Amino acid sequence: MPYEPPTHTVERSIRATTGARTVAGVDEVGRGAWAGPVTVCAAITGLRRPPEGLTDSKLLTPRRRAELEPVLRGWVTAYAVGDASPQEIDDLGMTAALRLAAVRALEGLPVRPDAVILDGKHDYLGAPWQVRTVIKGDQSCIAVAAASVIAKVHRDRMMAELGAASGDCEDFAFDANAGYPSPVHRAALEERGPTAHHRLSWSYLDGLPRWQHLKKVRISAEAAALESGGQLGFDF
């Protein structure tokens, strides 16, 4: 399906209205997974012309993402990736875990950005960062699109390596589903139960009577309500 390529329009607007000189694009992956971390990438691209075919990672095939990702890592001015572990997600809730991963990514950059373009409509980052949220920013903003591809490939690779290296994960097919609820993943959970890499506060455990005793209680009803929309998504 044809799509409009991303532009620097939002970044130019931020520069013109705020005086910001360094603007980072930020995107996350793994919010709706049942296993593995939530991963955030922060990318600084300047105003240069992007590599051909850059767009939201979800619009690219796995092969195309794998081809584009090393090109992007060499093309961006700077990038950094931050993760929040399943245990941190269980302990803090998804909103706080997203912020933790994003701060780790932003603080991993060689220069602190003056402003951040955050994909989506909710600012989970907050002060002291100067944030502009953009719905579908991973499709419309070059820096966010670059961050989305780098984050997706980084996390997919991490999950594939986890599945290959950990004997207790071999039946979950993390190399194919990256911790999301595929049929193979569901079947393995029913048979073997969650591993140390699963999020134990997630509602999928409600459908697994054999393993419900492992479920962790969320820190608050408010946190659970904020996160409920992100547990059922498929993002392979």
Short mmCIF file of C-alpha atoms in Angstrom, two decimals:
data_model
loop_
_atom_site.label_atom_id
_atom_site.label_comp_id
_atom_site.label_asym_id
_atom_site.label_seq_id
_atom_site.Cartn_x
_atom_site.Cartn_y
_atom_site.Cartn_z
CA MET A 1 0.00 0.00 0.00
CA PRO A 2 1.43 3.43 -0.92
CA TYR A 3 2.25 5.74 1.95
CA GLU A 4 3.48 9.28 2.36
CA PRO A 5 7.14 9.41 3.36
CA PRO A 6 7.99 11.07 6.68
CA THR A 7 9.21 14.65 6.74
CA HIS A 8 11.00 17.13 8.98
CA THR A 9 7.87 19.33 9.24
CA VAL A 10 7.33 18.84 12.98
CA GLU A 11 11.00 19.23 13.78
CA ARG A 12 11.20 22.46 11.78
CA SER A 13 8.12 23.76 13.64
CA ILE A 14 9.68 22.95 17.01
CA ARG A 15 12.93 24.65 16.03
CA ALA A 16 11.09 27.74 14.78
CA THR A 17 8.75 28.13 17.76
CA THR A 18 11.00 27.11 20.65
CA GLY A 19 14.53 27.82 19.46
CA ALA A 20 15.49 24.19 19.99
CA ARG A 21 18.63 23.22 18.10
CA THR A 22 18.75 19.48 18.85
CA VAL A 23 15.53 17.50 18.49
CA ALA A 24 15.25 13.77 19.17
CA GLY A 25 12.60 11.43 17.83
CA VAL A 26 11.44 8.79 20.33
CA ASP A 27 9.46 5.61 19.74
CA GLU A 28 8.77 2.43 21.69
CA VAL A 29 8.19 -1.22 20.93
CA GLY A 30 7.05 -4.08 23.11
CA ARG A 31 4.24 -2.34 24.97
CA GLY A 32 1.73 -5.08 24.14
CA ALA A 33 4.03 -8.09 24.49
CA TRP A 34 3.57 -10.72 27.19
CA ALA A 35 7.30 -11.39 27.54
CA GLY A 36 10.49 -9.40 27.25
CA PRO A 37 11.24 -5.74 27.89
CA VAL A 38 9.64 -2.61 26.59
CA THR A 39 12.22 -0.88 24.40
CA VAL A 40 12.58 2.78 23.51
CA CYS A 41 14.89 4.34 20.95
CA ALA A 42 15.85 8.01 20.81
CA ALA A 43 17.28 9.19 17.49
CA ILE A 44 18.70 12.52 16.36
CA THR A 45 18.76 13.01 12.61
CA GLY A 46 19.17 16.71 11.97
CA LEU A 47 17.42 17.92 8.82
CA ARG A 48 19.15 15.69 6.30
CA ARG A 49 17.40 13.66 3.62
CA PRO A 50 16.62 10.19 4.99
CA PRO A 51 17.48 6.84 3.42
CA GLU A 52 15.07 5.66 0.74
CA GLY A 53 12.05 3.77 2.06
CA LEU A 54 12.12 5.02 5.65
CA THR A 55 8.74 4.83 7.38
CA ASP A 56 7.09 3.38 10.48
CA SER A 57 8.65 0.00 11.23
CA LYS A 58 5.20 -1.65 11.29
CA LEU A 59 4.76 -0.81 7.60
CA LEU A 60 7.98 -2.60 6.66
CA THR A 61 8.55 -6.30 6.22
CA PRO A 62 10.98 -7.97 8.63
CA ARG A 63 13.46 -8.34 5.78
CA ARG A 64 13.23 -4.68 4.83
CA ARG A 65 13.60 -3.60 8.46
CA ALA A 66 16.71 -5.75 8.79
CA GLU A 67 18.18 -4.19 5.66
CA LEU A 68 17.33 -0.63 6.65
CA GLU A 69 18.37 -0.73 10.31
CA PRO A 70 22.19 -0.79 9.83
CA VAL A 71 21.84 1.94 7.21
CA LEU A 72 19.93 4.07 9.70
CA ARG A 73 22.44 3.48 12.48
CA GLY A 74 25.14 4.84 10.21
CA TRP A 75 22.99 7.69 8.91
CA VAL A 76 21.55 9.21 12.10
CA THR A 77 23.51 11.86 13.93
CA ALA A 78 23.11 9.85 17.14
CA TYR A 79 20.88 7.22 18.66
CA ALA A 80 20.53 5.27 21.89
CA VAL A 81 18.26 2.48 23.08
CA GLY A 82 16.79 1.99 26.55
CA ASP A 83 14.95 -1.03 27.96
CA ALA A 84 12.71 -1.62 30.95
CA SER A 85 12.66 -5.25 32.07
CA PRO A 86 9.56 -7.40 32.67
CA GLN A 87 10.24 -7.13 36.40
CA GLU A 88 10.35 -3.34 36.18
CA ILE A 89 7.11 -3.35 34.22
CA ASP A 90 5.47 -5.51 36.91
CA ASP A 91 6.82 -3.37 39.74
CA LEU A 92 6.24 0.07 38.25
CA GLY A 93 3.41 -0.33 35.75
CA MET A 94 3.72 0.24 32.03
CA THR A 95 3.50 4.03 32.05
CA ALA A 96 6.38 4.40 34.50
CA ALA A 97 8.34 1.63 32.76
CA LEU A 98 8.00 3.42 29.43
CA ARG A 99 9.32 6.59 31.01
CA LEU A 100 12.22 4.69 32.56
CA ALA A 101 13.19 3.15 29.20
CA ALA A 102 12.81 6.50 27.42
CA VAL A 103 14.97 8.32 29.97
CA ARG A 104 17.61 5.62 29.65
CA ALA A 105 17.60 6.10 25.87
CA LEU A 106 17.69 9.90 26.03
CA GLU A 107 20.43 9.93 28.65
CA GLY A 108 22.40 7.51 26.50
CA LEU A 109 22.67 10.08 23.71
CA PRO A 110 26.00 11.92 23.44
CA VAL A 111 24.17 15.25 23.64
CA ARG A 112 21.03 16.13 25.59
CA PRO A 113 18.25 17.09 23.15
CA ASP A 114 16.52 20.44 23.55
CA ALA A 115 13.19 18.90 22.55
CA VAL A 116 11.66 15.48 21.97
CA ILE A 117 9.11 14.32 19.41
CA LEU A 118 7.21 11.49 21.06
CA ASP A 119 5.11 9.08 19.02
CA GLY A 120 1.48 8.86 20.13
CA LYS A 121 -0.95 11.13 21.94
CA HIS A 122 0.15 10.57 25.55
CA ASP A 123 3.22 12.20 27.04
CA TYR A 124 4.63 9.43 29.23
CA LEU A 125 7.95 11.27 29.46
CA GLY A 126 7.05 14.59 31.06
CA ALA A 127 9.26 17.20 32.74
CA PRO A 128 12.02 18.20 32.54
CA TRP A 129 11.91 17.11 28.91
CA GLN A 130 10.28 19.43 26.38
CA VAL A 131 7.93 17.07 24.56
CA ARG A 132 5.79 17.34 21.44
CA THR A 133 3.47 14.35 21.02
CA VAL A 134 2.52 13.41 17.46
CA ILE A 135 -0.10 10.79 16.65
CA LYS A 136 1.41 8.40 14.08
CA GLY A 137 4.66 10.27 14.42
CA ASP A 138 6.43 7.09 13.37
CA GLN A 139 4.87 7.58 9.94
CA SER A 140 5.07 11.35 9.61
CA CYS A 141 8.32 12.38 11.38
CA ILE A 142 11.70 11.30 10.06
CA ALA A 143 13.45 11.10 13.45
CA VAL A 144 10.60 9.10 14.99
CA ALA A 145 10.45 6.75 12.01
CA ALA A 146 14.19 6.11 12.33
CA ALA A 147 13.78 5.45 16.05
CA SER A 148 10.90 3.04 15.37
CA VAL A 149 12.96 0.89 13.00
CA ILE A 150 16.03 0.80 15.24
CA ALA A 151 13.94 -0.03 18.33
CA LYS A 152 11.99 -2.78 16.56
CA VAL A 153 15.04 -4.52 15.12
CA HIS A 154 16.92 -4.18 18.42
CA ARG A 155 14.12 -5.76 20.43
CA ASP A 156 13.32 -8.48 17.89
CA ARG A 157 16.99 -9.46 17.82
CA MET A 158 17.13 -9.48 21.62
CA MET A 159 14.08 -11.74 21.86
CA ALA A 160 15.40 -14.13 19.19
CA GLU A 161 18.71 -14.41 21.03
CA LEU A 162 16.87 -14.99 24.29
CA GLY A 163 14.88 -17.83 22.75
CA ALA A 164 18.02 -19.42 21.34
CA ALA A 165 20.14 -19.06 24.49
CA SER A 166 17.61 -19.97 27.18
CA GLY A 167 16.46 -23.57 27.40
CA ASP A 168 13.24 -22.61 29.17
CA CYS A 169 12.23 -20.38 26.24
CA GLU A 170 12.70 -22.71 23.28
CA ASP A 171 9.01 -23.70 23.07
CA PHE A 172 7.77 -20.10 23.03
CA ALA A 173 9.10 -19.21 19.53
CA PHE A 174 10.34 -15.80 20.60
CA ASP A 175 12.30 -15.61 17.35
CA ALA A 176 8.98 -15.49 15.50
CA ASN A 177 6.66 -13.65 17.88
CA ALA A 178 9.08 -11.46 19.91
CA GLY A 179 7.10 -12.17 23.07
CA TYR A 180 3.70 -11.22 21.64
CA PRO A 181 0.67 -13.55 22.03
CA SER A 182 0.97 -15.82 19.00
CA PRO A 183 -0.80 -19.23 19.01
CA VAL A 184 2.52 -21.01 19.67
CA HIS A 185 3.26 -18.66 22.56
CA ARG A 186 -0.19 -19.20 24.05
CA ALA A 187 0.12 -22.98 23.77
CA ALA A 188 3.53 -22.97 25.45
CA LEU A 189 2.20 -20.83 28.29
CA GLU A 190 -0.67 -23.21 28.90
CA GLU A 191 1.69 -26.18 28.98
CA ARG A 192 4.77 -24.79 30.70
CA GLY A 193 3.66 -21.61 32.41
CA PRO A 194 5.45 -18.26 32.34
CA THR A 195 9.23 -17.98 32.41
CA ALA A 196 11.39 -15.45 34.20
CA HIS A 197 11.10 -13.32 31.06
CA HIS A 198 7.30 -12.99 31.20
CA ARG A 199 5.33 -10.09 32.64
CA LEU A 200 3.55 -11.58 35.61
CA SER A 201 1.12 -8.72 36.22
CA TRP A 202 -0.42 -9.07 32.75
CA SER A 203 -4.05 -10.17 32.36
CA TYR A 204 -3.18 -13.17 30.14
CA LEU A 205 -2.63 -15.11 33.38
CA ASP A 206 -6.34 -14.76 34.15
CA GLY A 207 -6.95 -17.20 31.30
CA LEU A 208 -4.45 -19.75 32.58
CA PRO A 209 -6.03 -21.33 35.70
CA ARG A 210 -3.04 -23.60 36.20
CA TRP A 211 -0.70 -20.64 36.56
CA GLN A 212 -2.91 -17.93 38.06
CA HIS A 213 -1.16 -18.25 41.42
CA LEU A 214 1.94 -16.66 39.82
CA LYS A 215 0.19 -13.43 38.94
CA LYS A 216 1.53 -10.28 40.56
CA VAL A 217 -0.89 -7.67 41.81
CA ARG A 218 -0.50 -4.33 40.13
CA ILE A 219 0.64 -1.39 42.21
CA SER A 220 -2.71 0.39 41.87
CA ALA A 221 -6.06 0.18 40.12
CA GLU A 222 -5.18 3.44 38.34
CA ALA A 223 -2.00 1.92 36.92
CA ALA A 224 -3.90 -1.16 35.77
CA ALA A 225 -6.51 0.99 34.01
CA LEU A 226 -3.83 3.01 32.23
CA GLU A 227 -2.15 -0.12 30.95
CA SER A 228 -5.14 -2.30 30.04
CA GLY A 229 -5.26 -0.94 26.49
CA GLY A 230 -1.72 -2.06 25.76
CA GLN A 231 -1.97 -5.73 26.76
CA LEU A 232 -3.95 -7.11 23.89
CA GLY A 233 -2.14 -5.69 20.89
CA PHE A 234 -0.38 -7.70 18.19
CA ASP A 235 2.76 -6.13 16.81
CA PHE A 236 4.86 -8.75 15.09
#
